[in-house]
Amino acid sequence: MDSFIIQFIVNSIFPWLIFSGFAYACSSYITKYDNTSPSIWWSALLASFLPFIPLSLGTINIPIADLDYINSSLESVQIVKQASITHASLQKVDLIATALIVGYFGFTCLKLIKLLAVWQNLKSLSRASELINELSTSKVKVVISSLNHSPFVIGIAAPYIVLPNYFSSLKKDQQNILIQHELTHITNKDHITILLWRVLSTLLWINPFVKKMEWQFIRAMEHKCDRLTICRFNFNKHDYAKALLQSLKKSVQFDNNNPVAQFNSGALCVDDYKARLTHIAYPTNKSRLTLTLKFFLMLLVIFSLHIFLKDSAMTGNLTWQHPLDNHTISSTFRSISKVRDYKPHRGVDYVGERGSPVLSAADGIIVISDNKTLHSNYGNTVLIQHKNGYQTLYAHLESSDAKVGSWVKAGQVIGDTGKATGVHLHFEVIKDNQRVDPSLVLGAKTTR
């Protein structure tokens, strides 16, 4: 498992929480006085997942004989995202990370079981309810339960309306308002979207902003349902508001986690109902275009922030050092030798004692650590991805404990010297797919 979990948490989970908070704050601001568009909260949820999207979607094929292809879009370890992480002694926290993962999935399973139990209880309540005549204008089944709860819709493929016990005591016009309100929910597929949001917020419970977005979605959904019901059936606004108040007064709220569309949701507070009643009596006439433009401006800002943070992950200074402490150089960059058929040398050969520790020349992530990926002439090879488009290659190693995906710091041991034509380390520096003279970077403390 190595340090992948920690890198994933630092490089993806933390940015996801930050982006979620930013998306929630921006969406809340632009919908402060007109939260009647549920689609905005779906978009805000999707925008919060930008940190999981790699900027480079390219993949590479590793040829056996050459190395000129290498770039920073290595899909398997998501180099661009990970190259900015700085950790020390990652292996010491792997056990903690594993415990966190197990704990997360364990708690998630418990929450899903609880959600399933709530759903089954609602289904049991519905099955025990009394069926009334089908609506003349709809084939939707309507039942009346023995409890004084909020009217709600349950079911997926064949949804039906569950009315409370006090329904029979309401005036006919109020009964009609409640039924038509629930029918509007069914027409808009709100019973499905509510269930989907509840499952998502259960799975993603580690992110509190997902739950907040769900509640805001419910608010927007109810505002929209009120507006559509009044317009579709030409109800008097004040009569509609009175029916809502009567339902609120007589209903005992269900658990906030009920995965159903209901007339007075447990996710709404007193202030929400005040705003809802105000919106019913005095609907806003703000331009949909203005709200849409504001939202897309928010998405543009979030996406720009995403690009900025991703780009900054591969910028900054690198501290370099030689890969061997005690060494001499037997072959310099581009030197000509009969051993290489008079072809220019593509790296630097460091001579040291056999078994001398080979050190990472700079902070980075292990991309290759084997004797099979590259040409067999390289032998045991380690390739490290660094910031700013740099890679370093270490060949002819006796052995290496470096594991692909692991983060290494400058000076960290990645293997030991072996023997090819002699005991030495073959060292290469690649910059933006081109080999460069290692002395150009090793001769300075830092490079950009």
Coordinates of C-alpha atoms in Angstrom, one line a residue:
M1 CA 0.0 0.0 0.0
D2 CA 3.0 2.3 0.7
S3 CA 2.2 6.0 1.0
F4 CA -0.5 6.0 -1.6
I5 CA -3.4 6.5 0.9
I6 CA -1.7 9.4 2.6
Q7 CA -0.9 11.0 -0.8
F8 CA -4.5 10.5 -1.9
I9 CA -5.8 12.1 1.3
V10 CA -3.5 15.1 1.1
N11 CA -3.7 15.5 -2.6
S12 CA -7.4 14.7 -3.2
I13 CA -9.5 14.6 -0.1
F14 CA -8.3 17.8 1.4
P15 CA -8.7 19.8 -1.9
W16 CA -12.2 18.2 -2.3
L17 CA -13.3 19.5 1.1
I18 CA -11.9 22.9 0.3
F19 CA -13.5 23.0 -3.1
S20 CA -16.8 21.7 -1.7
G21 CA -16.9 24.5 0.9
F22 CA -16.1 27.1 -1.8
A23 CA -18.8 25.7 -4.1
Y24 CA -21.3 25.7 -1.3
A25 CA -20.5 29.2 -0.2
C26 CA -20.7 30.6 -3.7
S27 CA -23.9 28.8 -4.5
S28 CA -25.5 29.9 -1.2
Y29 CA -24.5 33.5 -2.0
I30 CA -26.0 33.6 -5.5
T31 CA -29.2 31.8 -4.3
K32 CA -29.6 33.8 -1.1
Y33 CA -32.8 35.5 -2.3
D34 CA -33.9 33.1 -5.0
N35 CA -33.2 29.5 -4.1
T36 CA -35.7 28.0 -6.6
S37 CA -33.4 26.2 -8.9
P38 CA -32.5 22.6 -7.7
S39 CA -30.1 22.1 -10.6
I40 CA -27.7 24.6 -9.2
W41 CA -27.0 22.3 -6.2
W42 CA -26.3 19.4 -8.5
S43 CA -23.9 21.6 -10.4
A44 CA -22.3 22.7 -7.1
L45 CA -21.8 19.1 -6.1
L46 CA -20.2 18.2 -9.4
A47 CA -17.9 21.3 -9.2
S48 CA -16.7 20.2 -5.8
F49 CA -15.1 17.1 -7.5
L50 CA -12.7 19.1 -9.7
P51 CA -9.7 18.1 -7.5
F52 CA -10.2 14.5 -8.7
I53 CA -10.0 15.4 -12.3
P54 CA -6.5 15.3 -13.8
L55 CA -5.5 18.2 -16.0
S56 CA -3.7 16.0 -18.4
L57 CA -5.8 13.2 -19.8
G58 CA -3.0 11.8 -21.9
T59 CA -1.6 8.3 -21.4
I60 CA 1.8 6.9 -22.4
N61 CA 3.1 3.7 -23.8
I62 CA 6.5 2.7 -22.5
P63 CA 8.7 1.6 -25.4
I64 CA 11.5 -0.9 -24.5
A65 CA 14.4 0.6 -26.3
D66 CA 14.1 4.3 -25.6
L67 CA 13.2 6.9 -23.0
D68 CA 12.4 10.0 -25.0
Y69 CA 8.7 9.5 -24.5
I70 CA 8.6 10.2 -20.8
N71 CA 6.3 13.1 -19.7
S72 CA 4.5 14.2 -16.6
S73 CA 1.1 12.6 -17.5
L74 CA 1.9 9.1 -16.1
E75 CA -1.6 7.9 -15.5
S76 CA -0.9 5.1 -13.0
V77 CA 0.4 7.3 -10.2
Q78 CA -1.1 10.7 -11.2
I79 CA 2.3 12.4 -11.0
V80 CA 1.1 15.9 -11.6
K81 CA -1.1 15.8 -8.5
Q82 CA 1.3 14.0 -6.3
A83 CA 4.6 15.8 -7.1
S84 CA 3.9 18.7 -4.7
I85 CA 3.4 16.5 -1.6
T86 CA 6.0 16.6 1.1
H87 CA 6.0 13.8 3.6
A88 CA 8.5 12.3 6.0
S89 CA 8.4 8.7 7.2
L90 CA 5.3 7.9 5.2
Q91 CA 5.5 4.2 6.0
K92 CA 5.0 4.9 9.7
V93 CA 1.6 6.2 9.1
D94 CA 0.4 3.6 6.7
L95 CA -1.2 1.6 9.5
I96 CA -3.1 4.6 10.7
A97 CA -4.2 5.3 7.1
T98 CA -5.4 1.8 6.7
A99 CA -7.4 2.0 10.0
L100 CA -9.0 5.2 8.8
I101 CA -10.0 3.6 5.5
V102 CA -11.4 0.6 7.3
G103 CA -13.2 2.8 9.8
Y104 CA -14.7 5.0 7.0
F105 CA -16.1 2.0 5.1
G106 CA -17.3 0.4 8.3
F107 CA -19.2 3.5 9.4
T108 CA -20.5 4.0 5.9
C109 CA -22.0 0.5 5.9
L110 CA -23.7 1.2 9.2
K111 CA -25.2 4.4 7.9
L112 CA -26.4 2.7 4.7
I113 CA -28.0 -0.1 6.8
K114 CA -29.7 2.6 8.9
L115 CA -31.0 4.3 5.8
L116 CA -32.3 1.0 4.4
A117 CA -34.0 0.4 7.7
V118 CA -35.7 3.8 7.5
W119 CA -36.8 3.1 4.0
Q120 CA -38.3 -0.3 5.0
N121 CA -40.1 1.3 7.9
L122 CA -41.7 3.8 5.5
K123 CA -42.6 1.0 3.1
S124 CA -44.2 -0.9 6.0
L125 CA -46.2 2.1 7.1
S126 CA -47.4 2.6 3.5
R127 CA -48.4 -1.1 3.2
A128 CA -50.4 -0.8 6.4
S129 CA -52.2 2.3 5.2
E130 CA -55.8 2.5 3.9
L131 CA -56.1 2.8 0.1
I132 CA -58.5 5.5 -1.1
N133 CA -60.0 5.9 -4.6
E134 CA -57.6 6.6 -7.4
L135 CA -57.4 10.1 -8.5
S136 CA -59.5 10.9 -11.5
T137 CA -56.7 12.7 -13.2
S138 CA -53.9 10.3 -12.4
K139 CA -53.2 6.6 -12.0
V140 CA -51.1 7.2 -8.9
K141 CA -52.1 5.2 -5.9
V142 CA -53.0 7.2 -2.8
V143 CA -53.2 5.8 0.8
I144 CA -54.0 7.2 4.2
S145 CA -51.9 6.1 7.2
S146 CA -52.8 6.0 10.8
L147 CA -50.1 8.5 11.8
N148 CA -50.0 12.3 11.7
H149 CA -47.0 12.8 9.6
S150 CA -46.2 14.9 6.6
P151 CA -47.6 13.8 3.3
F152 CA -44.9 12.1 1.2
V153 CA -44.2 10.2 -1.9
I154 CA -42.5 6.8 -1.7
G155 CA -41.4 4.3 -4.4
I156 CA -39.2 4.5 -7.4
A157 CA -40.7 2.8 -10.5
A158 CA -44.3 3.0 -9.2
P159 CA -44.4 5.9 -6.7
Y160 CA -47.5 6.5 -4.6
I161 CA -48.7 9.2 -2.2
V162 CA -49.0 8.5 1.5
L163 CA -51.3 11.0 3.3
P164 CA -51.5 11.5 7.1
N165 CA -54.4 10.5 9.3
Y166 CA -55.5 14.2 9.7
F167 CA -56.0 14.4 5.9
S168 CA -59.7 13.6 6.2
S169 CA -60.3 16.5 8.6
L170 CA -59.0 19.1 6.2
K171 CA -61.2 21.1 3.8
K172 CA -61.6 19.7 0.3
D173 CA -59.6 22.5 -1.3
Q174 CA -56.7 21.9 1.2
Q175 CA -56.9 18.2 0.5
N176 CA -56.6 18.9 -3.2
I177 CA -53.7 21.2 -2.6
L178 CA -51.8 18.5 -0.7
I179 CA -52.4 15.8 -3.3
Q180 CA -51.5 18.0 -6.2
H181 CA -48.4 19.1 -4.5
E182 CA -47.3 15.5 -4.1
L183 CA -48.3 14.8 -7.7
T184 CA -46.0 17.6 -8.8
H185 CA -43.2 16.0 -6.9
I186 CA -43.8 12.7 -8.8
T187 CA -44.0 14.6 -12.2
N188 CA -40.6 16.2 -11.4
K189 CA -39.1 12.9 -10.3
D190 CA -38.3 14.5 -6.9
H191 CA -38.9 11.2 -5.1
I192 CA -36.0 9.7 -7.1
T193 CA -33.6 12.7 -6.7
I194 CA -34.3 12.9 -3.0
L195 CA -33.4 9.3 -2.6
L196 CA -30.2 9.8 -4.7
W197 CA -29.1 12.8 -2.7
R198 CA -29.7 10.8 0.6
V199 CA -27.6 7.9 -0.6
L200 CA -24.8 10.3 -1.8
S201 CA -24.7 12.2 1.4
T202 CA -24.6 8.9 3.3
L203 CA -21.7 7.6 1.2
L204 CA -19.9 10.9 1.4
W205 CA -20.6 11.7 5.0
I206 CA -17.0 12.6 5.6
N207 CA -17.7 15.8 3.7
P208 CA -20.2 18.0 5.6
F209 CA -20.8 20.3 2.7
V210 CA -22.5 17.5 0.7
K211 CA -25.1 17.3 3.4
K212 CA -25.5 21.1 3.4
M213 CA -25.9 21.0 -0.4
E214 CA -28.6 18.3 0.0
W215 CA -30.5 20.5 2.4
Q216 CA -30.2 23.4 0.1
F217 CA -31.4 21.2 -2.8
I218 CA -34.5 20.2 -0.7
R219 CA -35.2 23.9 -0.1
A220 CA -34.9 24.7 -3.8
M221 CA -36.9 21.7 -4.7
E222 CA -39.8 22.6 -2.4
H223 CA -39.8 26.2 -3.7
K224 CA -39.9 25.0 -7.2
C225 CA -42.7 22.5 -6.4
D226 CA -44.7 25.2 -4.8
R227 CA -44.4 27.5 -7.8
L228 CA -45.2 24.8 -10.3
T229 CA -48.2 23.5 -8.3
I230 CA -49.7 27.0 -8.0
C231 CA -49.2 27.8 -11.7
R232 CA -50.3 24.4 -13.0
F233 CA -53.5 24.2 -11.1
N234 CA -54.1 27.9 -10.7
F235 CA -54.4 27.8 -6.9
N236 CA -54.9 30.9 -4.9
K237 CA -51.6 31.7 -3.3
H238 CA -53.1 32.5 0.1
D239 CA -55.2 29.3 0.1
Y240 CA -52.0 27.3 -0.8
A241 CA -50.1 29.0 2.0
K242 CA -52.9 28.2 4.5
A243 CA -52.9 24.5 3.4
L244 CA -49.1 24.4 4.0
L245 CA -49.6 25.9 7.5
Q246 CA -52.3 23.5 8.4
S247 CA -50.1 20.6 7.4
L248 CA -47.2 22.0 9.4
K249 CA -49.3 22.4 12.5
K250 CA -50.8 18.9 12.4
S251 CA -47.7 17.0 11.3
V252 CA -45.2 15.3 13.5
Q253 CA -41.9 15.6 11.8
F254 CA -40.1 12.5 10.6
D255 CA -36.4 11.9 10.9
N256 CA -34.4 14.3 8.9
N257 CA -32.8 11.4 7.1
N258 CA -36.0 10.2 5.4
P259 CA -35.3 9.5 1.8
V260 CA -38.7 10.7 0.5
A261 CA -40.2 13.8 -1.0
Q262 CA -42.6 15.2 1.6
F263 CA -44.7 18.3 1.9
N264 CA -43.0 19.6 5.1
S265 CA -39.5 18.2 5.1
G266 CA -37.7 17.5 8.3
A267 CA -34.6 19.1 6.7
L268 CA -36.3 22.5 6.7
C269 CA -36.3 24.8 9.8
V270 CA -38.6 27.6 10.9
D271 CA -36.8 30.2 8.9
D272 CA -37.0 28.0 5.8
Y273 CA -40.8 27.9 6.1
K274 CA -41.0 31.6 6.6
A275 CA -39.0 32.1 3.4
R276 CA -41.2 29.5 1.7
L277 CA -44.4 31.1 2.7
T278 CA -43.1 34.5 1.7
H279 CA -42.1 33.2 -1.7
I280 CA -45.5 31.6 -2.1
A281 CA -47.3 34.9 -1.4
Y282 CA -44.7 37.2 -3.0
P283 CA -42.8 35.2 -5.6
T284 CA -39.6 36.8 -6.9
N285 CA -39.4 37.9 -10.5
K286 CA -35.6 37.8 -10.8
S287 CA -34.3 36.9 -14.3
R288 CA -33.3 33.3 -14.7
L289 CA -30.6 34.5 -17.1
T290 CA -29.0 36.6 -14.3
L291 CA -28.9 33.6 -11.9
T292 CA -27.5 31.4 -14.6
L293 CA -24.8 33.9 -15.5
K294 CA -23.8 34.2 -11.8
F295 CA -23.6 30.5 -11.4
F296 CA -21.5 30.0 -14.5
L297 CA -19.2 32.8 -13.3
M298 CA -18.9 30.8 -10.0
L299 CA -18.0 27.7 -11.9
L300 CA -15.4 29.6 -13.9
V301 CA -13.8 30.9 -10.7
I302 CA -13.7 27.4 -9.2
F303 CA -12.2 25.9 -12.3
S304 CA -9.6 28.6 -12.5
L305 CA -8.7 27.9 -8.9
H306 CA -8.5 24.3 -9.8
I307 CA -6.1 24.9 -12.6
F308 CA -4.0 27.3 -10.5
L309 CA -3.6 24.8 -7.7
K310 CA -2.8 22.0 -10.1
D311 CA -0.2 24.2 -12.0
S312 CA 1.4 25.3 -8.7
A313 CA 1.8 21.6 -7.8
M314 CA 4.4 21.4 -10.5
T315 CA 6.1 24.8 -10.0
G316 CA 8.6 26.1 -7.4
N317 CA 12.2 25.2 -6.6
L318 CA 13.9 21.9 -6.5
T319 CA 16.9 21.2 -4.3
W320 CA 19.4 18.9 -6.1
Q321 CA 22.2 16.7 -4.9
H322 CA 24.5 14.1 -6.3
P323 CA 23.1 10.5 -6.3
L324 CA 26.3 9.2 -4.7
D325 CA 28.1 10.7 -1.7
N326 CA 31.6 9.4 -2.4
H327 CA 32.3 9.1 -6.1
T328 CA 34.3 9.8 -9.2
I329 CA 32.9 10.3 -12.7
S330 CA 34.1 7.9 -15.3
S331 CA 31.9 9.1 -18.2
T332 CA 30.4 12.5 -18.7
F333 CA 27.3 13.6 -20.6
R334 CA 27.6 13.2 -24.4
S335 CA 31.1 11.6 -24.1
I336 CA 32.0 9.2 -26.9
S337 CA 33.2 5.7 -26.2
K338 CA 33.8 2.5 -28.2
V339 CA 31.7 0.7 -25.5
R340 CA 28.7 2.6 -26.7
D341 CA 29.5 2.2 -30.4
Y342 CA 30.7 5.8 -30.4
K343 CA 27.2 7.1 -29.7
P344 CA 27.0 10.2 -27.3
H345 CA 26.6 9.2 -23.7
R346 CA 23.1 10.0 -22.5
G347 CA 23.9 10.5 -18.9
V348 CA 26.7 10.5 -16.3
D349 CA 28.5 7.4 -14.9
Y350 CA 29.3 7.6 -11.2
V351 CA 31.9 5.3 -9.9
G352 CA 31.8 4.1 -6.3
E353 CA 32.2 1.0 -4.2
R354 CA 29.9 -1.8 -4.9
G355 CA 26.8 -1.6 -2.7
S356 CA 27.1 2.2 -2.1
P357 CA 23.7 3.7 -1.3
V358 CA 22.1 5.5 -4.3
L359 CA 20.3 8.6 -3.3
S360 CA 17.4 10.4 -4.8
A361 CA 18.7 13.6 -6.5
A362 CA 15.6 15.6 -5.6
D363 CA 12.1 15.2 -4.1
G364 CA 9.8 13.2 -6.3
I365 CA 7.7 10.1 -6.8
I366 CA 8.9 6.7 -8.0
V367 CA 7.6 6.0 -11.5
I368 CA 9.6 2.9 -12.4
S369 CA 11.4 0.5 -10.2
D370 CA 12.3 -2.8 -12.0
N371 CA 14.5 -4.4 -14.6
K372 CA 11.8 -5.0 -17.2
T373 CA 10.1 -1.8 -18.1
L374 CA 13.0 -0.2 -19.9
H375 CA 15.7 -1.7 -22.1
S376 CA 17.5 -4.7 -20.6
N377 CA 20.8 -2.8 -20.9
Y378 CA 19.7 -0.6 -18.0
G379 CA 19.4 -3.5 -15.6
N380 CA 17.7 -2.7 -12.3
T381 CA 16.4 0.8 -12.9
V382 CA 14.6 3.5 -10.9
L383 CA 12.9 6.5 -12.5
I384 CA 11.7 9.4 -10.4
Q385 CA 9.3 12.1 -11.4
H386 CA 10.0 15.6 -10.0
K387 CA 8.4 19.0 -10.2
N388 CA 8.8 21.3 -13.2
G389 CA 8.9 18.5 -15.7
Y390 CA 12.1 16.9 -14.5
Q391 CA 12.8 13.2 -14.2
T392 CA 15.9 11.4 -13.0
L393 CA 17.0 7.8 -14.0
Y394 CA 19.2 5.5 -12.0
A395 CA 20.4 2.4 -13.8
H396 CA 22.7 -0.6 -13.2
L397 CA 21.5 -0.9 -9.5
E398 CA 22.5 -3.9 -7.5
S399 CA 19.0 -3.8 -5.9
S400 CA 16.3 -1.4 -5.0
D401 CA 13.5 -1.3 -2.4
A402 CA 11.8 1.7 -4.0
K403 CA 8.2 1.0 -4.8
V404 CA 6.2 2.7 -7.6
G405 CA 4.0 5.5 -6.3
S406 CA 6.2 6.1 -3.2
W407 CA 7.3 9.6 -2.4
V408 CA 11.0 10.1 -1.8
K409 CA 12.9 13.1 -0.6
A410 CA 16.2 14.4 -1.8
G411 CA 19.0 12.3 -0.3
Q412 CA 16.7 9.3 0.5
V413 CA 18.2 5.9 -0.3
I414 CA 16.5 4.3 -3.3
G415 CA 19.0 1.4 -4.0
D416 CA 22.6 0.5 -4.2
T417 CA 25.2 0.5 -6.9
G418 CA 25.7 -2.6 -9.0
K419 CA 28.0 -3.7 -11.9
A420 CA 27.7 -3.5 -15.7
T421 CA 31.0 -2.9 -17.5
G422 CA 32.2 -1.9 -14.0
V423 CA 30.9 -0.9 -10.6
H424 CA 29.1 2.3 -11.4
L425 CA 25.8 4.1 -11.4
H426 CA 24.4 5.4 -14.7
F427 CA 22.5 8.6 -13.9
E428 CA 20.3 10.6 -16.3
V429 CA 18.3 13.9 -16.0
I430 CA 15.3 14.4 -18.3
K431 CA 13.6 17.8 -18.7
D432 CA 10.4 18.1 -20.7
N433 CA 11.1 14.8 -22.5
Q434 CA 14.7 15.8 -23.4
R435 CA 17.9 14.6 -21.7
V436 CA 20.0 17.4 -20.3
D437 CA 23.5 17.5 -18.9
P438 CA 23.2 16.5 -15.2
S439 CA 25.9 19.0 -14.3
L440 CA 23.6 21.9 -15.3
V441 CA 21.3 21.1 -12.4
L442 CA 23.6 19.4 -9.9
G443 CA 26.1 22.3 -10.1
A444 CA 23.5 24.6 -8.6
K445 CA 21.5 24.4 -5.4
T446 CA 18.2 25.0 -7.0
T447 CA 16.7 25.1 -10.4
R448 CA 13.5 26.4 -11.9

